[in-house]
PDB file of C-alpha atoms in Angstrom:
ATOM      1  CA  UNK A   1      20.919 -13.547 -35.320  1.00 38.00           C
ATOM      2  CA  UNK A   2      19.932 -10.016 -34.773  1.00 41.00           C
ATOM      3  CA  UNK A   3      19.587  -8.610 -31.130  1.00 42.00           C
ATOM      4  CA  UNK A   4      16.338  -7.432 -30.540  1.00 42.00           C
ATOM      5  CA  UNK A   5      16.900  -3.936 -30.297  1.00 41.00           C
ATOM      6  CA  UNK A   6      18.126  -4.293 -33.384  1.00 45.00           C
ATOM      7  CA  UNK A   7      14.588  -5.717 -34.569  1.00 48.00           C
ATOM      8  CA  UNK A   8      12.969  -2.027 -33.410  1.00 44.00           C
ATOM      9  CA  UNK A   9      11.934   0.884 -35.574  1.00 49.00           C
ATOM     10  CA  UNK A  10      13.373   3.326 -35.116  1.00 54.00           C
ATOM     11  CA  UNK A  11      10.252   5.068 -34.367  1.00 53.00           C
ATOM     12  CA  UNK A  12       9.772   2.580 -31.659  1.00 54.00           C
ATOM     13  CA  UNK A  13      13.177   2.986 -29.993  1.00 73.00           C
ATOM     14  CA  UNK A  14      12.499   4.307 -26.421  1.00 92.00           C
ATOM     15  CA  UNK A  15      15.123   6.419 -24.189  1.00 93.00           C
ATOM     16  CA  UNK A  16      15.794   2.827 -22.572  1.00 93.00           C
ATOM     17  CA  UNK A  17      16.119   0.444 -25.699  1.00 93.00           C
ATOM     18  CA  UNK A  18      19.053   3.811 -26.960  1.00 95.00           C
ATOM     19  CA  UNK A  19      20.876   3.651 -23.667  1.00 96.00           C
ATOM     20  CA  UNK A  20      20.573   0.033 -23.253  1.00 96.00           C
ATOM     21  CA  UNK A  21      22.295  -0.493 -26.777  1.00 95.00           C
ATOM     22  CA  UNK A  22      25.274   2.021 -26.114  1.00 97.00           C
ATOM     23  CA  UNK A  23      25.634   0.146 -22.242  1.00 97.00           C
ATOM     24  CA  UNK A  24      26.056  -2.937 -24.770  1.00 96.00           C
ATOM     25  CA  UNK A  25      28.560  -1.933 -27.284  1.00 96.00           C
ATOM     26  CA  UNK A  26      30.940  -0.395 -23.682  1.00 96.00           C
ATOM     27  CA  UNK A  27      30.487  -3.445 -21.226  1.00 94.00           C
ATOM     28  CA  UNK A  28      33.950  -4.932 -22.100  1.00 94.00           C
ATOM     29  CA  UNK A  29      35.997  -2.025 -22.737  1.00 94.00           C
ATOM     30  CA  UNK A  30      39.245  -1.749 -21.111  1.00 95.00           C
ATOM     31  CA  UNK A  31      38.690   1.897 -20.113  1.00 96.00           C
ATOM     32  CA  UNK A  32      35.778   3.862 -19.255  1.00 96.00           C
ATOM     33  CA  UNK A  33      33.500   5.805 -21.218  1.00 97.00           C
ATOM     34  CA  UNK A  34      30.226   7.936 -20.445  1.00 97.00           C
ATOM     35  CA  UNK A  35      27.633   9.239 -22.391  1.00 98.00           C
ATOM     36  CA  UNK A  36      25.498  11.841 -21.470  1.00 98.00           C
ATOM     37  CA  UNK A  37      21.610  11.756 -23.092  1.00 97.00           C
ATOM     38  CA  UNK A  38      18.483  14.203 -22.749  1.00 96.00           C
ATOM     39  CA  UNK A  39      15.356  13.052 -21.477  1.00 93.00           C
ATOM     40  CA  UNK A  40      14.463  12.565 -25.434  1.00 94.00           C
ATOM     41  CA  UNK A  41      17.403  10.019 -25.882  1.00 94.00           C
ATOM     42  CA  UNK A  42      19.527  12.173 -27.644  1.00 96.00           C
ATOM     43  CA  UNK A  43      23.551  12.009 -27.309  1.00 97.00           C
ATOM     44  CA  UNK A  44      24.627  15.625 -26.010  1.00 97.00           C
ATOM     45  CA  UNK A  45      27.979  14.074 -24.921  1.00 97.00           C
ATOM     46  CA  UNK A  46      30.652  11.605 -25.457  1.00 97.00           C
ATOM     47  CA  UNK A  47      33.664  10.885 -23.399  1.00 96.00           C
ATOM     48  CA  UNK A  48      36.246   8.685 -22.934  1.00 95.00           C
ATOM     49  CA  UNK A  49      38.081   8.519 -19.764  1.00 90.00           C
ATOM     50  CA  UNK A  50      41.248   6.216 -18.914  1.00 89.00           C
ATOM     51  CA  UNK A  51      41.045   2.868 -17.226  1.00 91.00           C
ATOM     52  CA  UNK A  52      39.182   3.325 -13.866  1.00 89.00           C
ATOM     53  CA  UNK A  53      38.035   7.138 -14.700  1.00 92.00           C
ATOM     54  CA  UNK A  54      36.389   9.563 -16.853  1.00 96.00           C
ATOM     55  CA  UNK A  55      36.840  13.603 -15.793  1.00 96.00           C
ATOM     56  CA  UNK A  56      34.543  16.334 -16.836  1.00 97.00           C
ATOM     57  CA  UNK A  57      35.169  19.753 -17.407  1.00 97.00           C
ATOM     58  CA  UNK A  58      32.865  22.870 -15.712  1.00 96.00           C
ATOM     59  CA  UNK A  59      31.593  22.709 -19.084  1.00 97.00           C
ATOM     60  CA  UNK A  60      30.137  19.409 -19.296  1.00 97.00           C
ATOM     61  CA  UNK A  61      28.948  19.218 -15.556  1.00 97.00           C
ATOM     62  CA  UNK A  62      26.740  22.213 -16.732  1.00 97.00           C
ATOM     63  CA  UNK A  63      24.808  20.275 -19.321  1.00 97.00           C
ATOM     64  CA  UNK A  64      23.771  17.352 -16.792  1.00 98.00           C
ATOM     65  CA  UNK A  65      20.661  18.584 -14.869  1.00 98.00           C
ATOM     66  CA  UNK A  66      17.889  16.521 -15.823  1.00 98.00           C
ATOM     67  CA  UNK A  67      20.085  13.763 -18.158  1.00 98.00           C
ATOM     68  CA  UNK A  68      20.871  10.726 -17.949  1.00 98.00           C
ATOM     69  CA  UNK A  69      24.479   9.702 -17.758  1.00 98.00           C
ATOM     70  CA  UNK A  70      25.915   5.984 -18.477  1.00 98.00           C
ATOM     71  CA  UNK A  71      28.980   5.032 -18.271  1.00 97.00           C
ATOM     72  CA  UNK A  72      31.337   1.347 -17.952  1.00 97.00           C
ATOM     73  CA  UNK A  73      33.306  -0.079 -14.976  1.00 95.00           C
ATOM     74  CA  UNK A  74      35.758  -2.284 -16.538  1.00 94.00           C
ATOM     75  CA  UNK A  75      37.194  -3.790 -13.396  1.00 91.00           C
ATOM     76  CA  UNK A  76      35.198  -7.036 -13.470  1.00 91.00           C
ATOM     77  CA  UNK A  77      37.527  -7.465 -16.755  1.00 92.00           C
ATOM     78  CA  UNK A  78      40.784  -8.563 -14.557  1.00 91.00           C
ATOM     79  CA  UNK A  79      38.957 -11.100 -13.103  1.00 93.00           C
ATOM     80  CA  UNK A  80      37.782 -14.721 -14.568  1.00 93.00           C
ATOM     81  CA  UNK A  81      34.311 -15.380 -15.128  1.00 89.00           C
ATOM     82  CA  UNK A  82      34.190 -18.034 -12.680  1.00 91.00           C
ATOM     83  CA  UNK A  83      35.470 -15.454 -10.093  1.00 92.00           C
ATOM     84  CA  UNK A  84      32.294 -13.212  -8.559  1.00 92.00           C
ATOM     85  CA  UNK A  85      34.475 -10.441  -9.267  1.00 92.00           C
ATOM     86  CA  UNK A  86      34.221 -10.867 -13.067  1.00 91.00           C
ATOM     87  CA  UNK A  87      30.493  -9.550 -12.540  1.00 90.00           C
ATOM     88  CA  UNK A  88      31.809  -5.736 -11.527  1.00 90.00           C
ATOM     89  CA  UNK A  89      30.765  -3.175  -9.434  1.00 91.00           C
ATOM     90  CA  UNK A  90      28.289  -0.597  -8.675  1.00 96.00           C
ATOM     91  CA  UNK A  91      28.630   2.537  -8.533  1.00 97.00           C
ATOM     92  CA  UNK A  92      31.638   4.079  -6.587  1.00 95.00           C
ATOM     93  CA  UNK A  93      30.889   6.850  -3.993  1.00 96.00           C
ATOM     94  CA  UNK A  94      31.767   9.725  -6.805  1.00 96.00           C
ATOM     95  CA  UNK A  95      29.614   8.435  -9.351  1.00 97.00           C
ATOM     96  CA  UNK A  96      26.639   9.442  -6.920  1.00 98.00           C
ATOM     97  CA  UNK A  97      28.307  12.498  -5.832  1.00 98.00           C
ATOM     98  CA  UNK A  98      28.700  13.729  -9.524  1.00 98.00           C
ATOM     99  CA  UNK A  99      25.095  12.559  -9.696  1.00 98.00           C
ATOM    100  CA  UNK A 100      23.421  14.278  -7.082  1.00 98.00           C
ATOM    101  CA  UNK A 101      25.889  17.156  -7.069  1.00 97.00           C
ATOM    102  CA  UNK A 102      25.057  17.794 -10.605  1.00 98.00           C
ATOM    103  CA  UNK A 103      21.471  16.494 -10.201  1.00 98.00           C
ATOM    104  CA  UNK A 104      21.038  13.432 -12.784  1.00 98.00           C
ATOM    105  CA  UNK A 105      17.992  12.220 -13.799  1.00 98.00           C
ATOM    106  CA  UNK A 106      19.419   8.959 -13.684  1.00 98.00           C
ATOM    107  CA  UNK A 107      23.217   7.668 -13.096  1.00 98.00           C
ATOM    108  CA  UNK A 108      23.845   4.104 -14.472  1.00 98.00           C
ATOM    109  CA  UNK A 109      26.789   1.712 -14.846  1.00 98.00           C
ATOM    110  CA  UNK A 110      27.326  -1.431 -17.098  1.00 97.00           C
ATOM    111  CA  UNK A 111      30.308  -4.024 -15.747  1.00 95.00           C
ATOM    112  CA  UNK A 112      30.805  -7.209 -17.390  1.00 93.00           C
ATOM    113  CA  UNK A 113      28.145  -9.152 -16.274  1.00 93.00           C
ATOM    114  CA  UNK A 114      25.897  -6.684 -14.494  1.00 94.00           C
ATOM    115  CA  UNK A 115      23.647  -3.285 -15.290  1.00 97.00           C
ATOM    116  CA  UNK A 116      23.015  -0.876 -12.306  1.00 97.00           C
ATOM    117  CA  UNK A 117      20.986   2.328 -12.181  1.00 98.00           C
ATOM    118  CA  UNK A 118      20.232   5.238  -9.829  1.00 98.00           C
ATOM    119  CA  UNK A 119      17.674   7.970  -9.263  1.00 98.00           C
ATOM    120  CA  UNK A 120      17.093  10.458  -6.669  1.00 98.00           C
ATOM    121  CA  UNK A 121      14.550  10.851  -4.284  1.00 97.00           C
ATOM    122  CA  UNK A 122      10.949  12.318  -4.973  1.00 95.00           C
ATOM    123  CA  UNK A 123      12.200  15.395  -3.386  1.00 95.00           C
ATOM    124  CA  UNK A 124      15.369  15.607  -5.949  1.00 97.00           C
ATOM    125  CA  UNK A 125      19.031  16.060  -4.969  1.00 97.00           C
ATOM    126  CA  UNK A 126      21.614  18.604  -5.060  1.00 97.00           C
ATOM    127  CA  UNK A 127      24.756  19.323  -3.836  1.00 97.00           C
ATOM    128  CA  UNK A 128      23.438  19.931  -0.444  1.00 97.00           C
ATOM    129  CA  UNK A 129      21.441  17.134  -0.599  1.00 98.00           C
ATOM    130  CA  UNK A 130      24.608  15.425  -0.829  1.00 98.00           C
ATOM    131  CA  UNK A 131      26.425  16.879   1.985  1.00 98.00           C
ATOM    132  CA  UNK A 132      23.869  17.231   4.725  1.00 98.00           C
ATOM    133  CA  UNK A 133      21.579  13.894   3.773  1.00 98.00           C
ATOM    134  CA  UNK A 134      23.594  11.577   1.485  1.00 98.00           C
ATOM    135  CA  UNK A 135      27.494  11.322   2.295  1.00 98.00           C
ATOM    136  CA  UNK A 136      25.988  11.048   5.782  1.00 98.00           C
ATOM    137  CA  UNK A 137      24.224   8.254   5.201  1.00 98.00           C
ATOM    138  CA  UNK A 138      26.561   6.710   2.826  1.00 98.00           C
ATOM    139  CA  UNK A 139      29.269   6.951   5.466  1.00 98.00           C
ATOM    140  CA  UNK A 140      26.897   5.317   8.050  1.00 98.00           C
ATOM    141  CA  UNK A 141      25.983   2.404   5.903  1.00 98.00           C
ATOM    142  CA  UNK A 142      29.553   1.704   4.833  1.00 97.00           C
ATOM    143  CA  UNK A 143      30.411   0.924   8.311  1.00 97.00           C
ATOM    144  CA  UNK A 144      27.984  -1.022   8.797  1.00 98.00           C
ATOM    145  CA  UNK A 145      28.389  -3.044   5.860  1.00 98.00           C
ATOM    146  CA  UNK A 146      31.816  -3.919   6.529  1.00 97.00           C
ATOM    147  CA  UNK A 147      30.718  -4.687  10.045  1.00 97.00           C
ATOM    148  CA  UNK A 148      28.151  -6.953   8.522  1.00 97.00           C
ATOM    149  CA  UNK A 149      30.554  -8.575   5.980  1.00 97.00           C
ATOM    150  CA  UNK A 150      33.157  -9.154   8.552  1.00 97.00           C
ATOM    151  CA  UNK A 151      30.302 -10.921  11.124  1.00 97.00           C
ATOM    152  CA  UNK A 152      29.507 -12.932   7.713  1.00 97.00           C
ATOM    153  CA  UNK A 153      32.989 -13.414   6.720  1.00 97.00           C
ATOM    154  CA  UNK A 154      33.975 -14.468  10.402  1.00 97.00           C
ATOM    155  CA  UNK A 155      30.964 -17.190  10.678  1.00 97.00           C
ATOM    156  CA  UNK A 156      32.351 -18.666   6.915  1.00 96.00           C
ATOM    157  CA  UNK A 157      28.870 -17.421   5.181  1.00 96.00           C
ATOM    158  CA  UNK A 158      30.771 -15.320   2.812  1.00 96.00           C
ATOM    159  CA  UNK A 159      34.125 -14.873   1.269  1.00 96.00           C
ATOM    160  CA  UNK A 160      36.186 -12.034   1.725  1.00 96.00           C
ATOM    161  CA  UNK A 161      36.412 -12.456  -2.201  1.00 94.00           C
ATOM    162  CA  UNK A 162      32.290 -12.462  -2.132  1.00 95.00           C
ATOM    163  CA  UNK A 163      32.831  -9.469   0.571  1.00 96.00           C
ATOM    164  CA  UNK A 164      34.973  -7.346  -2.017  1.00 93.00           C
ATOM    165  CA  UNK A 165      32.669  -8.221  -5.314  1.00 94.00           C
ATOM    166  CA  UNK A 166      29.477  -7.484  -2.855  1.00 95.00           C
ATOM    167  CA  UNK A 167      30.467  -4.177  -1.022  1.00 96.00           C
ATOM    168  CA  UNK A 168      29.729  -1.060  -3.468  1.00 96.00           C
ATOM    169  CA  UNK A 169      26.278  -2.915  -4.412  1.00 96.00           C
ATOM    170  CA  UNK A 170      24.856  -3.476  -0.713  1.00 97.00           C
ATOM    171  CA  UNK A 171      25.845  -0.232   0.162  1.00 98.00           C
ATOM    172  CA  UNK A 172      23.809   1.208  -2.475  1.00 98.00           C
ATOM    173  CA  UNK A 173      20.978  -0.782  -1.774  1.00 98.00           C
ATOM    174  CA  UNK A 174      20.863  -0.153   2.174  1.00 98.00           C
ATOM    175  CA  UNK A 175      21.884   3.633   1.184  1.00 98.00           C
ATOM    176  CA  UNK A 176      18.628   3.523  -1.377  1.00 98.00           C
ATOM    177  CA  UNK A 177      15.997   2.044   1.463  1.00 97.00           C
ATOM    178  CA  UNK A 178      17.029   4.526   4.108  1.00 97.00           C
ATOM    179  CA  UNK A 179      16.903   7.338   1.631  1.00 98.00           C
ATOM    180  CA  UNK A 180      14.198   6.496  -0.749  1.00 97.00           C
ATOM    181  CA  UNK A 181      16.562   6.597  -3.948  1.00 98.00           C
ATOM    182  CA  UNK A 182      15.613   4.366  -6.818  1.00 97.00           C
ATOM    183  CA  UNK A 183      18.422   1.961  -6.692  1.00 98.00           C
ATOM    184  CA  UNK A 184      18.652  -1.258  -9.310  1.00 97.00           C
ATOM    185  CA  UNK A 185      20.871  -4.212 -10.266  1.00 96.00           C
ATOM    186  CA  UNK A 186      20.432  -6.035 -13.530  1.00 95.00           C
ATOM    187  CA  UNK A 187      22.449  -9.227 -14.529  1.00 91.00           C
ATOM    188  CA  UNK A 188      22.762  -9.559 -17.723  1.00 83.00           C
TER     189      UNK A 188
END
């Protein structure tokens, strides 16, 4: 049976339904990959990286103001799907740092089993934004989240398995309320 994006018109495709369809066809690769789209949907670049990694050039940083980049973390791949791991993580702390540096409409991540996606603030971000406001607060809220995870760890509430699978996502989110970032997390 057809997906259903699949089952779309092509005039009916939205920016979305595209991205959504590439995320697809990358979940269970090996090695990472990102794409790079307009605001219109439209591929303006392709890249494949190596296992944990994809590196731009000056080049292609340049054409990522305003687009939305996607890309695959394949590390849930090691794991069996009846370990939490298998599900993958969120975003590491230089995906958002290539995001706001470079100023993203959007950043998002497919694992496995899961679909993440960040945007910045009303007011926008920006390198500085990422220095003075951002790595701040990201630094802040990774202490306390191992703090947290150890308290939850330590009263047998959660695994340090669960702890490890858990981390980059309730960063984000905790990061995301202080901040006012649109933060997101999709199982798929």
């Amino acid at each position: 049976m057809p997906d259903e994006t699949e089952r779309v018109p092509e005039k009916h495709r939205t920016v979305q339904n595209i991205i959504r369809e590439k995320e697809n066809s990358i979940r269970r690769q090996p090695f990472e990959s990102a794409f790079l789209y307009n605001a219109q949907g439209i591929l303006i670049l392709s890249k494949a990286g190596v296992q944990y990694t994809v590196e731009f050039t000056r080049e292609e940083t340049s054409l990522m103001k305003g687009a939305i980049l996607t890309h695959n973390h394949p590390r849930g791949l090691e794991y069996p799907d009846s370990d939490i791991r298998s599900w993958g993580n969120s975003f590491s702390d230089s995906d958002i740092a290539l995001a706001s540096t470079h100023e993203l409409a959007e950043i998002r991540v497919v694992t496995p089993k899961q679909r993440f996606s960040m945007k910045p603030p009303a007011e926008g971000w920006s390198l500085s934004y990422w220095e003075d406001t951002l790595k701040p607060t990201l630094d802040e809220v990774e202490v306390w989240v191992y703090d947290e995870f150890d308290a939850r760890i330590a009263q047998k509430r959660l695994t340090p398995t669960e702890a490890q699978a858990l981390h980059w996502h309730e960063v984000w989110l905790q990061v995301a309320r202080r901040l006012g970032l649109e933060y997101a997390q999709e199982e798929d």
